[in-house]
Each structure stands twice: as C-alpha cells, then as structure tokens.
PDB file of C-alpha atoms and ligand atoms in Angstrom:
ATOM      1  CA  UNK A1468      80.354 117.474 114.661  1.00 88.00           C
ATOM      2  CA  UNK A1469      82.114 114.203 113.754  1.00 90.00           C
ATOM      3  CA  UNK A1470      85.859 114.308 114.145  1.00 95.00           C
ATOM      4  CA  UNK A1471      88.493 112.177 112.475  1.00 97.00           C
ATOM      5  CA  UNK A1472      90.346 110.221 115.160  1.00 97.00           C
ATOM      6  CA  UNK A1473      93.525 109.711 113.117  1.00 98.00           C
ATOM      7  CA  UNK A1474      93.801 113.340 112.067  1.00 98.00           C
ATOM      8  CA  UNK A1475      93.094 114.412 115.627  1.00 98.00           C
ATOM      9  CA  UNK A1476      95.859 112.202 117.027  1.00 98.00           C
ATOM     10  CA  UNK A1477      98.328 113.432 114.442  1.00 98.00           C
ATOM     11  CA  UNK A1478      97.483 117.101 114.937  1.00 98.00           C
ATOM     12  CA  UNK A1479      97.666 116.924 118.715  1.00 98.00           C
ATOM     13  CA  UNK A1480     100.786 114.748 119.030  1.00 97.00           C
ATOM     14  CA  UNK A1481     103.639 116.009 121.245  1.00 96.00           C
ATOM     15  CA  UNK A1482     101.619 117.879 123.848  1.00 98.00           C
ATOM     16  CA  UNK A1483     103.636 120.154 126.135  1.00 98.00           C
ATOM     17  CA  UNK A1484     104.336 118.773 129.606  1.00 98.00           C
ATOM     18  CA  UNK A1485     101.546 120.738 131.351  1.00 98.00           C
ATOM     19  CA  UNK A1486      98.827 119.244 129.129  1.00 98.00           C
ATOM     20  CA  UNK A1487      97.335 115.802 129.686  1.00 97.00           C
ATOM     21  CA  UNK A1488      95.509 115.020 126.448  1.00 98.00           C
ATOM     22  CA  UNK A1489      94.030 111.944 128.141  1.00 97.00           C
ATOM     23  CA  UNK A1490      92.093 114.283 130.425  1.00 98.00           C
ATOM     24  CA  UNK A1491      90.262 115.846 127.488  1.00 98.00           C
ATOM     25  CA  UNK A1492      86.648 114.648 127.320  1.00 98.00           C
ATOM     26  CA  UNK A1493      85.826 114.422 123.615  1.00 98.00           C
ATOM     27  CA  UNK A1494      82.126 114.157 124.462  1.00 97.00           C
ATOM     28  CA  UNK A1495      82.203 117.581 126.073  1.00 98.00           C
ATOM     29  CA  UNK A1496      83.970 119.716 123.504  1.00 98.00           C
ATOM     30  CA  UNK A1497      82.140 123.077 123.357  1.00 98.00           C
ATOM     31  CA  UNK A1498      79.914 123.203 120.267  1.00 98.00           C
ATOM     32  CA  UNK A1499      80.705 126.861 119.716  1.00 98.00           C
ATOM     33  CA  UNK A1500      84.053 128.361 120.690  1.00 99.00           C
ATOM     34  CA  UNK A1501      84.614 132.062 120.228  1.00 99.00           C
ATOM     35  CA  UNK A1502      87.909 133.943 120.210  1.00 99.00           C
ATOM     36  CA  UNK A1503      88.461 137.606 120.950  1.00 99.00           C
ATOM     37  CA  UNK A1504      91.758 137.820 119.090  1.00 98.00           C
ATOM     38  CA  UNK A1505      93.470 140.548 121.088  1.00 98.00           C
ATOM     39  CA  UNK A1506      97.079 141.610 121.610  1.00 98.00           C
ATOM     40  CA  UNK A1507      98.443 141.769 118.064  1.00 98.00           C
ATOM     41  CA  UNK A1508      99.685 145.329 118.553  1.00 98.00           C
ATOM     42  CA  UNK A1509     101.412 144.623 121.853  1.00 98.00           C
ATOM     43  CA  UNK A1510     102.997 141.472 120.430  1.00 99.00           C
ATOM     44  CA  UNK A1511     104.559 143.557 117.651  1.00 98.00           C
ATOM     45  CA  UNK A1512     105.552 146.479 119.885  1.00 98.00           C
ATOM     46  CA  UNK A1513     107.324 144.091 122.271  1.00 98.00           C
ATOM     47  CA  UNK A1514     109.461 142.979 119.312  1.00 98.00           C
ATOM     48  CA  UNK A1515     110.180 146.478 118.070  1.00 98.00           C
ATOM     49  CA  UNK A1516     107.934 145.920 115.049  1.00 98.00           C
ATOM     50  CA  UNK A1517     105.093 147.957 113.581  1.00 98.00           C
ATOM     51  CA  UNK A1518     101.654 147.067 114.988  1.00 98.00           C
ATOM     52  CA  UNK A1519     100.574 145.858 111.571  1.00 98.00           C
ATOM     53  CA  UNK A1520     103.238 143.123 111.754  1.00 98.00           C
ATOM     54  CA  UNK A1521     101.298 141.831 114.753  1.00 98.00           C
ATOM     55  CA  UNK A1522      98.149 141.615 112.657  1.00 98.00           C
ATOM     56  CA  UNK A1523     100.030 139.600 110.042  1.00 98.00           C
ATOM     57  CA  UNK A1524     101.361 137.258 112.721  1.00 98.00           C
ATOM     58  CA  UNK A1525      97.838 136.931 114.121  1.00 98.00           C
ATOM     59  CA  UNK A1526      96.642 135.382 110.883  1.00 98.00           C
ATOM     60  CA  UNK A1527      98.999 132.449 111.397  1.00 98.00           C
ATOM     61  CA  UNK A1528      97.327 131.829 114.769  1.00 98.00           C
ATOM     62  CA  UNK A1529      93.861 132.017 113.268  1.00 98.00           C
ATOM     63  CA  UNK A1530      94.821 129.454 110.643  1.00 98.00           C
ATOM     64  CA  UNK A1531      96.097 127.093 113.348  1.00 98.00           C
ATOM     65  CA  UNK A1532      93.005 127.554 115.516  1.00 98.00           C
ATOM     66  CA  UNK A1533      90.683 126.905 112.551  1.00 98.00           C
ATOM     67  CA  UNK A1534      92.448 123.613 111.871  1.00 98.00           C
ATOM     68  CA  UNK A1535      92.530 122.724 115.574  1.00 98.00           C
ATOM     69  CA  UNK A1536      88.798 123.381 115.908  1.00 98.00           C
ATOM     70  CA  UNK A1537      88.047 121.173 112.894  1.00 98.00           C
ATOM     71  CA  UNK A1538      90.233 118.403 114.354  1.00 98.00           C
ATOM     72  CA  UNK A1539      88.313 118.674 117.648  1.00 98.00           C
ATOM     73  CA  UNK A1540      84.928 118.409 115.936  1.00 98.00           C
ATOM     74  CA  UNK A1541      83.760 121.862 117.007  1.00 98.00           C
ATOM     75  CA  UNK A1542      80.515 122.935 115.260  1.00 98.00           C
ATOM     76  CA  UNK A1543      81.141 126.686 115.250  1.00 99.00           C
ATOM     77  CA  UNK A1544      84.328 128.694 115.651  1.00 99.00           C
ATOM     78  CA  UNK A1545      83.802 132.434 115.787  1.00 99.00           C
ATOM     79  CA  UNK A1546      86.502 135.080 115.863  1.00 99.00           C
ATOM     80  CA  UNK A1547      86.370 138.806 116.551  1.00 99.00           C
ATOM     81  CA  UNK A1548      88.484 140.433 113.857  1.00 98.00           C
ATOM     82  CA  UNK A1549      87.283 144.059 113.705  1.00 98.00           C
ATOM     83  CA  UNK A1550      84.843 145.920 115.915  1.00 98.00           C
ATOM     84  CA  UNK A1551      82.620 148.877 115.063  1.00 98.00           C
ATOM     85  CA  UNK A1552      84.938 150.858 117.384  1.00 98.00           C
ATOM     86  CA  UNK A1553      88.109 149.779 115.579  1.00 98.00           C
ATOM     87  CA  UNK A1554      87.388 152.433 112.896  1.00 98.00           C
ATOM     88  CA  UNK A1555      88.769 154.879 115.483  1.00 98.00           C
ATOM     89  CA  UNK A1556      92.292 153.558 114.894  1.00 98.00           C
ATOM     90  CA  UNK A1557      94.805 155.369 112.672  1.00 98.00           C
ATOM     91  CA  UNK A1558      93.762 155.302 109.023  1.00 98.00           C
ATOM     92  CA  UNK A1559      96.848 153.383 107.998  1.00 98.00           C
ATOM     93  CA  UNK A1560      96.214 150.574 110.495  1.00 98.00           C
ATOM     94  CA  UNK A1561      92.576 150.275 109.381  1.00 98.00           C
ATOM     95  CA  UNK A1562      93.670 150.190 105.729  1.00 98.00           C
ATOM     96  CA  UNK A1563      96.218 147.452 106.408  1.00 98.00           C
ATOM     97  CA  UNK A1564      93.625 145.414 108.293  1.00 98.00           C
ATOM     98  CA  UNK A1565      91.081 145.721 105.473  1.00 98.00           C
ATOM     99  CA  UNK A1566      93.717 144.637 102.968  1.00 98.00           C
ATOM    100  CA  UNK A1567      94.789 141.729 105.194  1.00 98.00           C
ATOM    101  CA  UNK A1568      91.210 140.498 105.649  1.00 98.00           C
ATOM    102  CA  UNK A1569      90.731 140.291 101.892  1.00 98.00           C
ATOM    103  CA  UNK A1570      94.150 138.755 101.234  1.00 98.00           C
ATOM    104  CA  UNK A1571      93.728 136.202 104.008  1.00 98.00           C
ATOM    105  CA  UNK A1572      90.325 135.045 102.795  1.00 98.00           C
ATOM    106  CA  UNK A1573      91.794 134.367  99.342  1.00 98.00           C
ATOM    107  CA  UNK A1574      94.996 132.796 100.712  1.00 98.00           C
ATOM    108  CA  UNK A1575      93.047 130.503 103.024  1.00 98.00           C
ATOM    109  CA  UNK A1576      90.472 129.317 100.475  1.00 98.00           C
ATOM    110  CA  UNK A1577      92.426 126.066  99.883  1.00 98.00           C
ATOM    111  CA  UNK A1578      92.325 125.352 103.650  1.00 98.00           C
ATOM    112  CA  UNK A1579      88.625 126.204 103.868  1.00 98.00           C
ATOM    113  CA  UNK A1580      87.908 123.938 100.904  1.00 98.00           C
ATOM    114  CA  UNK A1581      90.085 121.070 102.119  1.00 98.00           C
ATOM    115  CA  UNK A1582      88.472 121.167 105.556  1.00 98.00           C
ATOM    116  CA  UNK A1583      84.941 121.814 104.181  1.00 98.00           C
ATOM    117  CA  UNK A1584      84.598 124.938 106.375  1.00 98.00           C
ATOM    118  CA  UNK A1585      81.425 127.007 106.009  1.00 98.00           C
ATOM    119  CA  UNK A1586      82.022 130.735 106.364  1.00 98.00           C
ATOM    120  CA  UNK A1587      79.633 133.404 107.641  1.00 98.00           C
ATOM    121  CA  UNK A1588      80.311 137.016 108.548  1.00 98.00           C
ATOM    122  CA  UNK A1589      78.950 138.655 111.659  1.00 98.00           C
ATOM    123  CA  UNK A1590      78.670 142.422 111.247  1.00 98.00           C
ATOM    124  CA  UNK A1591      77.898 144.966 108.581  1.00 98.00           C
ATOM    125  CA  UNK A1592      80.195 144.007 105.737  1.00 98.00           C
ATOM    126  CA  UNK A1593      78.332 146.330 103.355  1.00 97.00           C
ATOM    127  CA  UNK A1594      80.175 149.219 105.027  1.00 97.00           C
ATOM    128  CA  UNK A1595      83.647 147.834 104.263  1.00 98.00           C
ATOM    129  CA  UNK A1596      85.869 149.248 101.507  1.00 98.00           C
ATOM    130  CA  UNK A1597      84.580 147.946  98.168  1.00 98.00           C
ATOM    131  CA  UNK A1598      87.645 145.810  97.420  1.00 98.00           C
ATOM    132  CA  UNK A1599      87.361 143.970 100.770  1.00 98.00           C
ATOM    133  CA  UNK A1600      83.611 143.554 100.325  1.00 98.00           C
ATOM    134  CA  UNK A1601      84.016 142.152  96.813  1.00 98.00           C
ATOM    135  CA  UNK A1602      86.621 139.654  97.946  1.00 98.00           C
ATOM    136  CA  UNK A1603      84.380 138.586 100.843  1.00 98.00           C
ATOM    137  CA  UNK A1604      81.482 138.046  98.458  1.00 98.00           C
ATOM    138  CA  UNK A1605      83.690 136.045  96.103  1.00 98.00           C
ATOM    139  CA  UNK A1606      85.056 133.942  98.995  1.00 98.00           C
ATOM    140  CA  UNK A1607      81.589 133.307 100.408  1.00 98.00           C
ATOM    141  CA  UNK A1608      80.410 132.066  97.032  1.00 98.00           C
ATOM    142  CA  UNK A1609      83.463 129.764  96.802  1.00 98.00           C
ATOM    143  CA  UNK A1610      82.584 128.232 100.199  1.00 98.00           C
ATOM    144  CA  UNK A1611      78.814 128.148  99.624  1.00 97.00           C
ATOM    145  CA  UNK A1612      78.517 124.359  99.384  1.00 98.00           C
ATOM    146  CA  UNK A1613      80.659 123.529 102.406  1.00 98.00           C
ATOM    147  CA  UNK A1614      78.906 121.530 105.107  1.00 98.00           C
ATOM    148  CA  UNK A1615      81.546 121.165 107.840  1.00 98.00           C
ATOM    149  CA  UNK A1616      82.475 123.438 110.725  1.00 98.00           C
ATOM    150  CA  UNK A1617      81.086 126.978 110.569  1.00 98.00           C
ATOM    151  CA  UNK A1618      83.662 129.751 110.819  1.00 98.00           C
ATOM    152  CA  UNK A1619      81.916 132.966 111.865  1.00 98.00           C
ATOM    153  CA  UNK A1620      84.115 135.999 111.338  1.00 98.00           C
ATOM    154  CA  UNK A1621      83.084 139.150 113.180  1.00 99.00           C
ATOM    155  CA  UNK A1622      84.123 142.045 110.964  1.00 98.00           C
ATOM    156  CA  UNK A1623      82.710 145.530 111.504  1.00 98.00           C
ATOM    157  CA  UNK A1624      80.804 143.884 114.318  1.00 99.00           C
ATOM    158  CA  UNK A1625      79.342 145.590 117.391  1.00 98.00           C
ATOM    159  CA  UNK A1626      77.006 143.900 119.847  1.00 98.00           C
ATOM    160  CA  UNK A1627      74.964 147.038 120.389  1.00 98.00           C
ATOM    161  CA  UNK A1628      74.703 147.799 116.678  1.00 98.00           C
ATOM    162  CA  UNK A1629      73.544 144.219 116.161  1.00 98.00           C
ATOM    163  CA  UNK A1630      70.765 144.618 118.739  1.00 98.00           C
ATOM    164  CA  UNK A1631      69.686 147.943 117.237  1.00 98.00           C
ATOM    165  CA  UNK A1632      69.475 146.296 113.829  1.00 98.00           C
ATOM    166  CA  UNK A1633      67.373 143.442 115.233  1.00 98.00           C
ATOM    167  CA  UNK A1634      65.048 145.903 117.005  1.00 98.00           C
ATOM    168  CA  UNK A1635      64.540 147.853 113.789  1.00 98.00           C
ATOM    169  CA  UNK A1636      63.790 144.741 111.750  1.00 98.00           C
ATOM    170  CA  UNK A1637      61.294 143.505 114.321  1.00 98.00           C
ATOM    171  CA  UNK A1638      59.662 146.949 114.573  1.00 98.00           C
ATOM    172  CA  UNK A1639      59.275 147.031 110.793  1.00 98.00           C
ATOM    173  CA  UNK A1640      57.630 143.614 110.887  1.00 98.00           C
ATOM    174  CA  UNK A1641      55.171 144.823 113.522  1.00 98.00           C
ATOM    175  CA  UNK A1642      54.378 147.942 111.507  1.00 98.00           C
ATOM    176  CA  UNK A1643      53.813 145.904 108.349  1.00 98.00           C
ATOM    177  CA  UNK A1644      51.586 143.521 110.301  1.00 98.00           C
ATOM    178  CA  UNK A1645      53.624 140.330 109.701  1.00 98.00           C
ATOM    179  CA  UNK A1646      54.012 139.904 113.475  1.00 98.00           C
ATOM    180  CA  UNK A1647      52.508 141.455 116.612  1.00 98.00           C
ATOM    181  CA  UNK A1648      54.475 142.993 119.484  1.00 98.00           C
ATOM    182  CA  UNK A1649      53.758 139.869 121.540  1.00 98.00           C
ATOM    183  CA  UNK A1650      55.543 137.724 118.962  1.00 98.00           C
ATOM    184  CA  UNK A1651      58.806 139.385 119.998  1.00 98.00           C
ATOM    185  CA  UNK A1652      60.365 136.874 122.346  1.00 98.00           C
ATOM    186  CA  UNK A1653      63.936 135.674 122.951  1.00 98.00           C
ATOM    187  CA  UNK A1654      63.832 133.356 119.952  1.00 98.00           C
ATOM    188  CA  UNK A1655      62.600 136.173 117.713  1.00 98.00           C
ATOM    189  CA  UNK A1656      65.454 138.422 118.793  1.00 98.00           C
ATOM    190  CA  UNK A1657      68.022 135.628 118.333  1.00 98.00           C
ATOM    191  CA  UNK A1658      66.639 135.017 114.849  1.00 98.00           C
ATOM    192  CA  UNK A1659      67.331 138.631 113.888  1.00 98.00           C
ATOM    193  CA  UNK A1660      70.959 138.674 115.000  1.00 99.00           C
ATOM    194  CA  UNK A1661      73.910 138.046 112.692  1.00 98.00           C
ATOM    195  CA  UNK A1662      74.306 134.709 114.489  1.00 98.00           C
ATOM    196  CA  UNK A1663      70.787 133.510 113.541  1.00 98.00           C
ATOM    197  CA  UNK A1664      70.771 129.729 113.351  1.00 98.00           C
ATOM    198  CA  UNK A1665      74.055 129.297 115.235  1.00 98.00           C
ATOM    199  CA  UNK A1666      74.250 127.955 118.799  1.00 98.00           C
ATOM    200  CA  UNK A1667      75.393 130.483 121.415  1.00 98.00           C
ATOM    201  CA  UNK A1668      79.092 130.346 122.286  1.00 98.00           C
ATOM    202  CA  UNK A1669      79.780 128.057 125.211  1.00 98.00           C
ATOM    203  CA  UNK A1670      83.399 129.108 125.571  1.00 98.00           C
ATOM    204  CA  UNK A1671      84.763 132.607 124.903  1.00 99.00           C
ATOM    205  CA  UNK A1672      88.548 132.929 124.856  1.00 99.00           C
ATOM    206  CA  UNK A1673      90.168 136.353 125.138  1.00 99.00           C
ATOM    207  CA  UNK A1674      93.881 136.636 124.606  1.00 99.00           C
ATOM    208  CA  UNK A1675      96.235 139.316 125.981  1.00 98.00           C
ATOM    209  CA  UNK A1676      94.692 139.498 129.430  1.00 98.00           C
ATOM    210  CA  UNK A1677      91.985 142.140 129.069  1.00 98.00           C
ATOM    211  CA  UNK A1678      89.040 141.471 131.362  1.00 98.00           C
ATOM    212  CA  UNK A1679      86.358 142.982 129.155  1.00 98.00           C
ATOM    213  CA  UNK A1680      83.863 142.092 126.477  1.00 98.00           C
ATOM    214  CA  UNK A1681      84.515 145.050 124.129  1.00 98.00           C
ATOM    215  CA  UNK A1682      81.004 145.029 122.620  1.00 98.00           C
ATOM    216  CA  UNK A1683      81.229 141.400 121.505  1.00 98.00           C
ATOM    217  CA  UNK A1684      78.191 139.111 121.156  1.00 98.00           C
ATOM    218  CA  UNK A1685      76.422 140.823 124.053  1.00 98.00           C
ATOM    219  CA  UNK A1686      73.209 138.823 123.690  1.00 98.00           C
ATOM    220  CA  UNK A1687      74.775 135.498 122.781  1.00 98.00           C
ATOM    221  CA  UNK A1688      77.258 135.235 125.670  1.00 98.00           C
ATOM    222  CA  UNK A1689      74.560 135.276 128.383  1.00 98.00           C
ATOM    223  CA  UNK A1690      75.836 131.971 129.793  1.00 98.00           C
ATOM    224  CA  UNK A1691      79.175 131.554 128.058  1.00 98.00           C
ATOM    225  CA  UNK A1692      82.203 130.479 130.072  1.00 98.00           C
ATOM    226  CA  UNK A1693      85.121 132.909 129.820  1.00 98.00           C
ATOM    227  CA  UNK A1694      88.749 131.946 129.539  1.00 99.00           C
ATOM    228  CA  UNK A1695      91.254 134.774 129.602  1.00 98.00           C
ATOM    229  CA  UNK A1696      94.926 134.202 128.955  1.00 98.00           C
ATOM    230  CA  UNK A1697      97.807 136.682 129.056  1.00 98.00           C
ATOM    231  CA  UNK A1698      99.207 135.178 125.853  1.00 98.00           C
ATOM    232  CA  UNK A1699      99.059 137.614 122.933  1.00 99.00           C
ATOM    233  CA  UNK A1700      96.986 136.360 120.018  1.00 99.00           C
ATOM    234  CA  UNK A1701      99.999 135.803 117.680  1.00 99.00           C
ATOM    235  CA  UNK A1702     101.443 133.433 120.321  1.00 99.00           C
ATOM    236  CA  UNK A1703      98.157 131.575 120.831  1.00 99.00           C
ATOM    237  CA  UNK A1704      98.239 128.074 119.357  1.00 98.00           C
ATOM    238  CA  UNK A1705      96.543 124.669 119.422  1.00 99.00           C
ATOM    239  CA  UNK A1706      97.819 124.050 122.954  1.00 99.00           C
ATOM    240  CA  UNK A1707      96.367 127.310 124.176  1.00 99.00           C
ATOM    241  CA  UNK A1708      93.057 126.142 122.782  1.00 99.00           C
ATOM    242  CA  UNK A1709      93.364 122.795 124.568  1.00 99.00           C
ATOM    243  CA  UNK A1710      94.177 124.566 127.862  1.00 98.00           C
ATOM    244  CA  UNK A1711      91.040 126.677 127.420  1.00 99.00           C
ATOM    245  CA  UNK A1712      88.867 123.621 126.716  1.00 99.00           C
ATOM    246  CA  UNK A1713      90.314 121.733 129.700  1.00 98.00           C
ATOM    247  CA  UNK A1714      89.515 124.738 131.905  1.00 98.00           C
ATOM    248  CA  UNK A1715      86.001 124.834 130.417  1.00 98.00           C
ATOM    249  CA  UNK A1716      85.505 121.148 131.167  1.00 98.00           C
ATOM    250  CA  UNK A1717      86.454 121.777 134.782  1.00 98.00           C
ATOM    251  CA  UNK A1718      83.811 124.470 135.249  1.00 98.00           C
ATOM    252  CA  UNK A1719      80.536 123.942 137.060  1.00 96.00           C
ATOM    253  CA  UNK A1720      77.954 125.419 134.669  1.00 96.00           C
ATOM    254  CA  UNK A1721      74.879 126.090 136.746  1.00 96.00           C
ATOM    255  CA  UNK A1722      72.734 128.313 134.493  1.00 96.00           C
ATOM    256  CA  UNK A1723      71.177 129.832 137.580  1.00 96.00           C
ATOM    257  CA  UNK A1724      70.249 126.457 139.032  1.00 96.00           C
ATOM    258  CA  UNK A1725      72.233 124.217 141.335  1.00 95.00           C
ATOM    259  CA  UNK A1726      75.138 121.916 140.537  1.00 87.00           C
ATOM    260  CA  UNK A1727      74.266 118.545 139.119  1.00 73.00           C
ATOM    261  CA  UNK A1728      74.744 115.851 141.808  1.00 70.00           C
ATOM    262  CA  UNK A1729      78.205 114.277 141.665  1.00 62.00           C
ATOM    263  CA  UNK A1730      78.201 111.267 139.364  1.00 56.00           C
TER     264      UNK A1730
HETATM  265  C1  IPE B2232      93.542 142.689 118.060  1.00 87.99           C
HETATM  266  O1  IPE B2232      94.793 143.161 118.421  1.00 87.99           O
HETATM  267  C2  IPE B2232      93.241 142.876 116.603  1.00 87.99           C
HETATM  268  C3  IPE B2232      92.251 143.903 116.308  1.00 87.99           C
HETATM  269  C4  IPE B2232      91.555 144.586 117.172  1.00 87.99           C
HETATM  270  C5  IPE B2232      92.063 144.224 114.910  1.00 87.99           C
HETATM  271  P1  IPE B2232      95.018 144.665 118.805  1.00 87.99           P
HETATM  272  O2  IPE B2232      95.353 145.440 117.577  1.00 87.99           O
HETATM  273  O3  IPE B2232      93.849 145.185 119.574  1.00 87.99           O
HETATM  274  O4  IPE B2232      96.294 144.574 119.737  1.00 87.99           O
HETATM  275  P2  IPE B2232      96.561 145.375 121.062  1.00 87.99           P
HETATM  276  O5  IPE B2232      95.391 145.160 121.974  1.00 87.99           O
HETATM  277  O6  IPE B2232      96.702 146.816 120.659  1.00 87.99           O
HETATM  278  O7  IPE B2232      97.815 144.799 121.600  1.00 87.99           O
HETATM  279  C1  IPE B2233      88.494 143.807 120.665  1.00 87.99           C
HETATM  280  O1  IPE B2233      89.784 144.234 120.812  1.00 87.99           O
HETATM  281  C2  IPE B2233      88.163 143.733 119.210  1.00 87.99           C
HETATM  282  C3  IPE B2233      88.858 142.713 118.471  1.00 87.99           C
HETATM  283  C4  IPE B2233      89.634 141.811 118.940  1.00 87.99           C
HETATM  284  C5  IPE B2233      88.642 142.760 117.055  1.00 87.99           C
HETATM  285  P1  IPE B2233      90.126 145.775 121.045  1.00 87.99           P
HETATM  286  O2  IPE B2233      91.605 145.837 121.188  1.00 87.99           O
HETATM  287  O3  IPE B2233      89.518 146.603 119.973  1.00 87.99           O
HETATM  288  O4  IPE B2233      89.379 146.085 122.414  1.00 87.99           O
HETATM  289  P2  IPE B2233      89.669 147.193 123.499  1.00 87.99           P
HETATM  290  O5  IPE B2233      89.775 148.492 122.766  1.00 87.99           O
HETATM  291  O6  IPE B2233      90.947 146.829 124.174  1.00 87.99           O
HETATM  292  O7  IPE B2233      88.496 147.108 124.416  1.00 87.99           O
HETATM  293 MG1   MG B2234      93.424 145.240 121.560  1.00 87.99          MG
END
C-alpha cells in the first residue's frame, strides 16, 4: 500500500536510541501484520488496578498501532481482541470487554474515516451481545466505502472453530453438488475462512511474553514469522512495532527451501 512520506517522517520522528530508522527497508514492510494483544490484565495488576483498566489502556495502544501501520503502508493489520475461549473469564470482565469493543468502534470512527481504514471482523460476531453486534454492524456500514488499509479485528475468534465452519460449508457445497470433493484444495479452504481475500500474516507479534498461539489463525500462520516481546500490550507502541519489523527484516525466510544466495 502507498504510504505518505511526509506523514511517515512526522509520525516516526524522535526514535529511541536503540532504533535506527535508516535501517528500515520500506520495500520490505510486511503486507499483513498481526497482533496478539496480550498482557492487559497483568499490566493493570502490576499497577494495583482492576484488570478491566488494562483493557481500557490497551485500546490506546491499538489506536497507536493502527495509525503506525497506516503510516508504514501496511496492507492488513489484524488484532486478536477476544477468543472463543475468553468466554470462560468472569462474567463482569466479559461484559466490560463487550461494552469496550462497541464504545471503541464508535469512538474511533473519526480515525478510521480520516485514515480511510477498511474494517472486517474475524470470528462469529452473530454470537455477541445484541448491543455490541448492532454497534459493529453500524460501524461496518460507516466504513463500507473505505479503500485504504484493512483492519481485521478478531472477536469471538477461534482458529479451530473457523476450520470447522469452513469444513461444514465445503461439505454442504459437495452435498448440494456445486463442487466435488476433489475441488477442495488449499485455496478452497482459504476462501472459506474469515480471512478470505486477505493475504496471510507475514509477521505475528505477541506481547507479554507468552510463547503460544492460543488458537489464533491456525491455518493462516503456516509460514508467519513470530516476534514475541515481554512488553505488556498497553505499553506497546509505534517503536515496539518498528522493533518487530526490523527483527522481521533480519530473518531468513526459507519456506522449506534454502536461503537465497547473498546479494
Ligand atoms: C489480552 O490481555 C486481552 C484479552 C484477552 C481480551 P489479557 O486480559 O489476556 O491479559 P493477561 O494475559 O491476563 O495479562
Ligand atoms: C489470547 O490471549 C487471546 C487474545 C489476546 C484476545 P489469552 O490471554 O486469552 O491467551 P492465553 O489464555 O494466555 O493462552
Ligand atoms: Mg492473556
């Protein structure tokens, strides 16, 4: 995606001492960056606050990372906001999260409009509380004509549930005779995932140090590069994103083959 050089320079002025912005290769910015936004609860607990305060603080980070990704010319930014397993949390925490999702979408509409951000949801949003679902539908309609970066928000998302859903849809198509079993190939499965039409993530960032995938984009991350930082999500900022991209650019992505000869 095209990026605006002036806005980029302004947004990324005053880099901390450990970051050399000159080392960033703008021709090799990952097309799709995905964030597992983890550590909100621990961030709050460490400050003697309620866990839900961490979720509120996490929204500020998401806003900054959305803007940073637009400034970098990223095509797709995805973010894991609520998993199918997160329903197991205390009722109050789930209720606060559902309220925050709706409130944030409305609050951030001016940003999404100004930056021309397209929004898609990954996950079963039909199962969300009606108020949250209605706000999501309203927000999606408000952003319908946007043509810039795609923001893919994973809400009530589970990688296994997504694959089950794809298998069912494909099975129904076989039964109805629209396709045969042999038509089911990798492209067909990809086309039946919530991420249909989006490139696979090239870089997955997980904050707060956990070394696990937690049921996220199981199919799509087949060859993603992982970057795990101990920073809690509410402390993650534009510079954290740059550190992750610099690390990504230093990786040797082999895709099962051999390294490209040194240039
Ligand atoms: C991530 O932060 C946000 C959601 C899962 C909704 P957590 O709430 O998982 O924070 P920790 O991992 O308990 O610190
Ligand atoms: C993953 O974080 C889900 C989101 C960030 C929304 P969790 O905090 O739910 O993951 P686990 O429980 O540590 O694996
Ligand atoms: Mg967590």
